[in-house]
XYZ file of C-alpha atoms in Angstrom:
520
model
C 0.000 0.000 0.000
C 1.181 3.545 -0.543
C 0.166 6.741 1.124
C 0.743 10.042 -0.557
C 0.528 13.404 0.942
C 1.153 16.449 -1.101
C 2.981 19.578 -0.750
C 1.326 22.852 -0.384
C 3.190 25.523 -2.293
C 1.974 29.077 -1.747
C 2.142 30.845 -5.085
C 0.785 34.265 -4.232
C 3.392 35.918 -6.419
C 2.098 33.997 -9.398
C -0.844 35.304 -11.383
C -3.111 32.459 -12.489
C -4.797 32.696 -15.822
C -8.479 33.542 -15.752
C -9.042 31.409 -18.811
C -10.038 27.762 -18.451
C -7.727 25.008 -19.573
C -8.375 23.888 -23.157
C -6.023 20.972 -23.650
C -6.924 19.997 -27.165
C -8.085 21.200 -30.550
C -10.104 18.923 -32.785
C -10.380 18.931 -36.556
C -10.903 15.257 -37.307
C -12.925 12.455 -35.810
C -11.196 9.361 -34.440
C -11.782 6.044 -36.137
C -13.493 4.616 -33.042
C -16.538 6.462 -31.805
C -16.291 8.532 -28.630
C -19.313 8.490 -26.378
C -20.840 11.870 -25.570
C -21.829 11.854 -21.914
C -24.766 14.047 -20.952
C -26.217 14.829 -17.524
C -23.762 12.631 -15.674
C -22.859 15.179 -13.024
C -24.284 18.227 -11.345
C -21.757 20.764 -12.563
C -23.038 24.328 -12.725
C -23.300 25.250 -16.428
C -22.463 28.826 -15.529
C -19.008 27.637 -14.461
C -18.356 25.695 -17.630
C -15.452 26.798 -19.812
C -16.263 28.773 -22.952
C -16.029 27.099 -26.350
C -12.588 25.883 -27.337
C -10.542 28.535 -29.090
C -7.832 28.108 -31.645
C -4.235 28.653 -30.510
C -4.075 31.901 -32.475
C -7.073 33.294 -30.610
C -5.709 32.444 -27.181
C -4.234 35.366 -25.285
C -0.488 35.238 -24.809
C -1.060 36.045 -21.146
C -2.683 32.672 -20.569
C 0.664 30.900 -20.537
C 3.604 32.400 -18.706
C 6.216 30.325 -20.529
C 6.698 30.602 -24.273
C 6.964 27.172 -25.893
C 10.492 26.383 -26.999
C 9.636 23.357 -29.094
C 6.910 22.195 -31.408
C 6.457 19.065 -29.320
C 2.851 18.752 -28.160
C 1.541 21.733 -30.158
C -0.200 19.903 -33.019
C -3.808 18.872 -33.210
C -4.919 16.335 -30.627
C -7.337 13.453 -30.939
C -7.927 10.476 -28.697
C -5.791 8.443 -31.104
C -3.014 10.933 -31.851
C -0.784 9.175 -29.307
C -0.471 6.312 -31.775
C 1.705 8.496 -33.996
C 4.275 8.787 -31.181
C 6.749 6.329 -29.728
C 4.986 4.366 -26.984
C 7.088 2.772 -24.253
C 6.031 0.190 -21.667
C 3.121 -1.146 -23.737
C 2.604 -4.923 -24.050
C 2.592 -6.718 -27.389
C -0.681 -8.605 -27.711
C -0.391 -11.696 -29.915
C -4.031 -11.635 -31.041
C -4.952 -8.257 -32.558
C -8.539 -9.278 -33.267
C -9.096 -10.184 -29.620
C -7.554 -6.869 -28.581
C -9.821 -4.870 -30.907
C -12.867 -6.741 -29.635
C -12.013 -5.938 -26.015
C -11.393 -2.270 -26.772
C -14.724 -1.971 -28.572
C -16.417 -3.513 -25.544
C -14.727 -0.995 -23.253
C -15.769 1.810 -25.595
C -19.401 0.928 -24.917
C -19.024 0.541 -21.139
C -20.171 3.358 -18.817
C -17.502 5.678 -17.416
C -16.047 4.670 -14.061
C -15.852 8.281 -12.854
C -17.649 11.425 -13.984
C -16.118 14.507 -15.564
C -17.679 16.774 -12.946
C -15.903 14.876 -10.180
C -12.546 15.348 -11.906
C -13.259 19.064 -12.217
C -14.062 19.248 -8.502
C -10.765 17.542 -7.695
C -8.892 20.018 -9.883
C -10.485 22.856 -7.908
C -9.350 21.266 -4.644
C -5.820 20.750 -5.978
C -5.739 24.394 -7.030
C -6.259 25.221 -3.348
C -3.303 22.987 -2.477
C -1.162 24.690 -5.125
C -1.955 28.050 -3.523
C -1.120 26.783 -0.028
C -4.660 26.418 1.275
C -5.059 22.613 1.393
C -3.045 19.419 1.835
C -3.109 16.439 -0.523
C -3.021 12.905 0.868
C -2.800 9.980 -1.548
C -2.573 6.291 -0.746
C -2.949 2.756 -2.011
C -1.028 -0.302 -3.153
C 1.967 -0.117 -5.457
C -0.242 -2.179 -7.788
C -3.661 -3.682 -7.235
C -4.188 -7.362 -7.940
C -7.037 -9.654 -8.834
C -6.118 -12.134 -6.086
C -6.384 -9.678 -3.196
C -9.607 -8.058 -4.352
C -12.044 -8.139 -1.440
C -14.104 -5.736 0.638
C -11.857 -5.956 3.701
C -8.750 -4.819 1.833
C -10.651 -1.908 0.279
C -12.072 -0.927 3.657
C -8.708 -1.099 5.414
C -6.975 1.047 2.800
C -9.782 3.577 2.952
C -9.648 3.602 6.757
C -5.927 4.395 6.835
C -6.508 7.321 4.501
C -9.300 8.565 6.742
C -7.096 8.196 9.808
C -4.182 10.102 8.353
C -6.514 12.677 6.861
C -8.086 13.332 10.258
C -4.689 13.675 11.930
C -3.333 16.021 9.259
C -6.484 18.126 9.247
C -6.616 18.360 13.041
C -2.938 19.165 13.454
C -2.544 21.364 10.408
C -5.897 23.152 10.683
C -6.258 22.811 6.942
C -8.494 20.855 4.534
C -7.056 17.504 3.445
C -7.680 16.212 -0.090
C -7.940 12.419 0.035
C -7.022 10.560 -3.167
C -6.867 6.767 -3.379
C -4.221 5.060 -5.453
C -6.839 2.422 -6.174
C -9.775 1.425 -8.401
C -7.477 1.207 -11.430
C -3.829 1.027 -10.322
C -2.979 -2.307 -11.975
C -0.313 -1.711 -14.620
C 3.373 -1.797 -13.654
C 6.233 -0.220 -15.649
C 9.241 -2.483 -16.065
C 12.923 -1.667 -16.449
C 13.446 -4.841 -18.522
C 10.948 -6.442 -20.938
C 12.191 -9.897 -19.933
C 12.584 -11.639 -16.594
C 15.081 -14.461 -16.102
C 14.990 -17.284 -13.561
C 17.266 -20.326 -13.595
C 18.299 -19.614 -17.149
C 14.710 -19.276 -18.402
C 13.606 -15.950 -19.886
C 9.969 -14.898 -20.031
C 8.157 -11.594 -20.594
C 8.123 -9.455 -17.476
C 5.020 -9.254 -15.322
C 3.340 -5.947 -16.208
C 0.399 -5.989 -13.827
C -2.789 -8.021 -13.547
C -4.534 -6.031 -16.279
C -1.853 -7.226 -18.742
C -0.558 -10.678 -17.728
C -0.128 -13.013 -14.758
C 2.631 -12.968 -12.139
C 3.224 -16.739 -12.191
C 6.554 -17.517 -13.844
C 5.330 -19.672 -16.703
C 4.897 -19.041 -20.402
C 1.099 -19.112 -20.408
C 0.724 -16.622 -17.550
C 3.154 -14.136 -19.060
C 1.398 -13.848 -22.432
C -0.447 -10.492 -22.532
C -4.187 -11.151 -22.470
C -6.539 -8.287 -23.463
C -9.435 -9.949 -21.616
C -7.699 -8.904 -18.409
C -8.653 -5.306 -19.184
C -12.320 -6.266 -18.914
C -11.718 -7.775 -15.493
C -9.702 -4.726 -14.440
C -12.591 -2.464 -15.468
C -15.101 -4.533 -13.485
C -12.889 -4.622 -10.401
C -12.252 -0.871 -10.626
C -15.966 -0.122 -10.900
C -16.783 -2.410 -7.960
C -13.987 -0.893 -5.858
C -15.171 2.653 -6.510
C -18.745 1.637 -5.772
C -17.714 0.425 -2.321
C -15.548 3.494 -1.734
C -18.505 5.741 -2.526
C -20.602 3.813 -0.012
C -17.909 4.156 2.661
C -17.469 7.870 1.937
C -21.151 8.768 2.098
C -22.768 6.008 4.171
C -21.530 6.965 7.642
C -18.263 4.983 7.780
C -16.292 8.201 7.287
C -17.993 9.994 10.197
C -15.485 12.060 12.171
C -16.576 10.655 15.523
C -15.408 7.194 14.430
C -11.777 8.300 14.736
C -11.867 7.218 18.385
C -12.946 3.693 17.411
C -10.490 2.908 14.605
C -7.694 0.434 15.306
C -8.207 0.378 19.076
C -7.690 -3.386 19.035
C -4.132 -2.841 17.766
C -3.301 -0.110 20.290
C -4.717 -1.537 23.477
C -1.412 -2.659 25.014
C 1.217 -0.232 23.702
C 2.694 3.164 24.417
C 1.853 4.138 20.836
C -1.735 3.287 21.663
C -1.677 5.727 24.574
C -0.541 8.501 22.236
C -3.190 7.535 19.708
C -5.938 7.610 22.324
C -4.670 10.980 23.513
C -5.015 12.339 19.999
C -8.477 10.790 19.610
C -9.528 12.375 22.889
C -8.437 15.790 21.635
C -10.507 15.252 18.498
C -13.467 14.252 20.673
C -13.139 17.475 22.622
C -13.153 19.481 19.407
C -16.227 17.614 18.198
C -17.952 18.310 21.510
C -17.290 22.012 21.142
C -18.626 21.998 17.589
C -21.764 20.144 18.708
C -22.343 22.716 21.429
C -22.024 25.427 18.803
C -24.741 23.770 16.735
C -22.714 21.648 14.285
C -23.881 18.220 15.424
C -22.452 14.863 14.400
C -25.521 14.313 12.228
C -24.572 17.170 9.926
C -23.559 15.904 6.440
C -20.152 17.536 6.709
C -19.466 15.378 9.769
C -20.698 12.080 8.353
C -19.417 12.135 4.765
C -16.125 12.838 3.021
C -14.876 13.570 -0.476
C -12.730 10.851 -1.999
C -11.096 10.532 -5.416
C -9.214 7.804 -7.272
C -5.948 7.845 -9.205
C -3.557 5.625 -11.124
C -0.615 5.801 -13.496
C -1.584 6.404 -17.112
C 0.348 3.477 -18.556
C -1.846 1.126 -20.604
C -2.886 3.599 -23.286
C -5.354 1.394 -25.224
C -7.359 0.960 -22.021
C -7.175 4.668 -21.163
C -8.294 5.669 -24.657
C -11.280 3.333 -24.523
C -12.508 5.005 -21.332
C -12.045 8.564 -22.609
C -15.312 10.446 -23.053
C -16.339 13.833 -24.446
C -18.103 15.761 -21.677
C -21.125 17.633 -22.998
C -21.090 20.192 -20.194
C -17.581 21.524 -20.819
C -16.817 20.285 -24.343
C -13.600 18.706 -23.040
C -12.322 15.150 -23.109
C -11.897 13.287 -19.814
C -10.268 9.952 -19.136
C -13.094 8.445 -17.090
C -11.020 5.553 -15.734
C -9.956 7.745 -12.766
C -10.180 11.272 -11.451
C -6.413 11.834 -11.390
C -3.746 10.289 -13.632
C 0.006 10.645 -13.716
C 2.874 10.194 -16.163
C 5.474 7.828 -14.789
C 9.229 8.287 -14.661
C 9.683 5.887 -17.584
C 6.965 7.372 -19.827
C 7.251 11.157 -19.479
C 9.233 11.790 -22.697
C 8.296 15.129 -24.256
C 7.669 13.538 -27.654
C 6.297 10.267 -26.280
C 2.871 8.694 -26.655
C 1.896 9.005 -22.990
C 2.536 12.749 -22.826
C 0.679 13.152 -26.127
C -2.366 11.379 -24.692
C -2.294 13.215 -21.363
C -2.044 16.680 -22.877
C -5.459 16.264 -24.480
C -7.506 15.101 -21.494
C -8.848 17.579 -18.953
C -8.234 15.480 -15.808
C -5.822 16.846 -13.207
C -2.425 15.289 -13.927
C 0.683 14.222 -12.053
C 4.293 14.038 -13.226
C 6.701 11.606 -11.555
C 10.152 13.202 -11.278
C 13.433 11.559 -10.243
C 16.916 12.946 -9.733
C 17.473 12.394 -13.478
C 15.019 15.124 -14.441
C 16.562 18.191 -16.058
C 14.977 21.432 -14.760
C 14.510 22.853 -18.272
C 12.878 19.630 -19.421
C 10.459 19.773 -16.495
C 9.462 23.318 -17.440
C 8.844 22.221 -21.050
C 6.813 19.212 -19.914
C 4.609 21.359 -17.698
C 4.090 23.783 -20.582
C 2.953 20.921 -22.843
C 0.520 19.535 -20.278
C -0.713 22.860 -18.906
C -0.281 25.625 -21.517
C -2.933 27.757 -19.801
C -1.026 27.562 -16.478
C -4.208 26.570 -14.680
C -3.836 25.978 -10.915
C -4.692 22.417 -9.916
C -3.910 20.955 -13.334
C -0.351 19.751 -12.541
C 1.050 17.951 -9.502
C 4.790 17.199 -9.484
C 5.622 14.015 -7.551
C 9.319 13.930 -6.671
C 10.809 10.465 -6.120
C 14.542 10.740 -5.658
C 15.569 9.668 -2.168
C 16.583 11.737 0.851
C 20.136 12.546 -0.251
C 19.267 13.408 -3.856
C 16.309 15.449 -2.631
C 18.600 17.914 -0.879
C 20.767 18.350 -3.970
C 18.367 18.050 -6.912
C 15.012 19.331 -5.700
C 15.982 23.005 -5.219
C 17.008 23.300 -8.879
C 13.643 21.918 -10.031
C 11.635 24.203 -7.750
C 13.605 27.275 -8.796
C 13.206 26.479 -12.500
C 9.450 26.057 -12.192
C 9.090 29.225 -10.137
C 11.211 31.244 -12.582
C 8.908 30.063 -15.365
C 5.912 31.290 -13.382
C 4.260 27.874 -13.491
C 1.693 27.016 -10.824
C 2.004 23.423 -9.590
C 1.447 21.346 -6.474
C 4.639 19.717 -5.186
C 4.565 16.222 -3.697
C 7.376 14.234 -2.113
C 7.537 10.459 -2.550
C 9.941 9.082 0.100
C 9.271 5.431 -0.732
C 11.302 5.548 -3.955
C 15.031 6.074 -3.640
C 15.178 5.236 0.073
C 14.879 1.462 -0.190
C 17.180 -0.823 1.778
C 17.047 -4.577 2.332
C 16.208 -5.778 5.827
C 18.034 -8.806 7.330
C 14.983 -10.927 6.510
C 15.428 -10.046 2.823
C 12.394 -7.792 2.450
C 12.524 -4.250 1.133
C 12.138 -1.516 3.719
C 12.764 2.178 4.253
C 14.477 3.710 7.303
C 12.132 6.020 9.138
C 14.758 8.781 9.191
C 14.857 8.766 5.383
C 11.157 9.393 4.951
C 10.886 12.225 7.438
C 8.789 15.110 6.250
C 10.127 18.116 8.048
C 13.533 18.153 6.303
C 11.881 18.422 2.895
C 9.563 21.163 4.130
C 12.510 23.114 5.556
C 14.334 22.754 2.245
C 11.387 24.048 0.245
C 10.878 26.963 2.623
C 14.520 27.987 2.353
C 14.062 28.590 -1.379
C 10.742 30.332 -1.019
C 8.365 27.496 -1.851
C 6.430 27.232 1.392
C 5.347 23.918 2.884
C 6.162 20.544 1.366
C 4.308 17.293 1.852
C 5.241 13.652 1.870
C 4.145 11.113 -0.700
C 3.571 7.384 -0.536
C 4.362 6.620 3.061
C 3.385 2.986 2.637
C 3.995 0.782 -0.342
C 4.198 -2.892 0.556
C 1.255 -5.278 0.429
C 0.147 -4.946 4.004
C -1.533 -8.337 4.183
C 1.599 -10.279 3.265
C 4.882 -8.542 4.002
C 6.539 -7.012 6.992
C 7.145 -3.297 6.745
C 10.381 -2.662 8.621
C 10.094 0.840 9.967
C 13.019 2.083 11.937
C 10.960 3.897 14.533
C 13.053 5.361 17.351
C 11.333 5.761 20.696
C 13.287 6.099 23.952
C 16.367 4.636 22.279
C 14.591 1.496 21.075
C 14.099 0.399 17.474
C 10.735 -1.215 16.856
C 10.005 -3.452 13.845
C 6.384 -2.949 12.908
C 4.052 -4.896 10.671
C 2.019 -3.055 8.040
C -1.101 -3.643 10.107
C 0.327 -1.350 12.777
C 1.620 1.261 10.369
C -1.433 3.486 10.710
C -0.844 3.624 14.442
C 2.783 4.582 13.890
C 1.750 7.382 11.576
C -0.855 8.736 13.951
C 1.399 8.284 16.927
C 4.046 10.283 15.117
C 1.695 12.821 13.586
C -0.109 13.404 16.867
C 3.106 14.149 18.713
C 6.596 15.398 18.024
C 6.632 14.606 14.296
C 3.566 16.657 13.493
C 4.771 19.530 15.643
C 7.958 19.538 13.591
C 5.961 19.358 10.372
C 3.886 22.375 11.338
C 6.952 24.334 12.442
C 9.432 23.122 9.851
C 11.079 26.508 9.486
C 12.178 26.651 13.135
C 14.881 23.987 13.130
C 18.634 24.167 12.785
C 20.493 22.544 9.899
C 21.760 19.802 12.234
C 18.193 18.877 13.192
C 17.090 18.861 9.571
C 19.990 16.610 8.547
């Protein structure tokens, strides 16, 4: 599972464009029909963007960075990505079977609605301006085998727990985004995997092929996309029920995970935090905001995944009749991965034409000028909330590389939300052979101090959990009174709340008050 929390970058010196984002210009119809979705959300027509203008008619003030390349400036259609080089895509042996599956997906209902994606973009715009905090979480990759209601509930509960802690301690709205209901595909560094002298195609996620190391399992099967769609729709259906059916009620924070905290010092700290929340709820009830109020019993929740399997993403792209824009209705939020963010690549070409809020994964290999160009391609109107930059470069590289990226983006006048991903680049191998991350390497306050020193305000932490919590140990080097405690993933939520409710969260909220020695 992975938890993401985003940075909040105040950008008051930046002037956002008043014009809505128009990511694409259409002159031809795609060969496969695109469904026009009408009356699928309750968006206010008065807030809808005006008709799409041609590039020549768009004011030069809308974009603060002049394009330096013709990459990404041509006409866009839902199939224009096919004219670009596409990396990380499987080779299906049966093209007829693939076409049949894609036509079936074309006719399926959207998993999410365009209006929901627009609402998320508005929330992320608040985070970009320093008025909200983004929290994202879920598995590294979902699987068919572990699909059940308990796993969905437990992931959702951890997000609610951390969201409550961050909101209570930070006195700021928390945007909760699940890395779920679609996060199946996995990018691979090598197309082949070798064991005992036998080479087979790499496992690319359950929506592509199987993880068993045999020839039959590793053959890409397009029928898996149908199953992935069904599982995604069922997952989101349950998440909606949890979010609006009372499970997300704020008063339940005192009930969550008490069975795991009953006999531990961490449990005492957790109960102390829950008691403080109870006191706040009591005050609000006395003031007239009772626990029965909708704002106290429901929560907003969005889904996200990496935009990797382009045929699947294209088949779930719909033209929204309210705005006249195209949305990838497989998720509310999609991101370009480290291996597929080439300026002239197929994935960037596809993403630039959809109106969903987008993420960009960035490692220490990213050139600052290239990042500026990529943002310009994906967000030419410089619209707040459109772009989230997810840095994944490890603690040491973060101190050296991140300032250059932040400065380049700020010099270009681009408005983005910054997110730190401490799970990538900080991996070590525990004595038992499992991957783990030292707690000191995923600390949040050092990154926030770094970003403040160069004028970028607060900085969040991304993907605090990554391992499958039902199977593997998560070795967290948690220091308390000189003792190192090895914790299982089941207890990780308690660790996070124990830390966030005490010294760690105090340091997060006061990141600018520490010496360099403390930060290091």
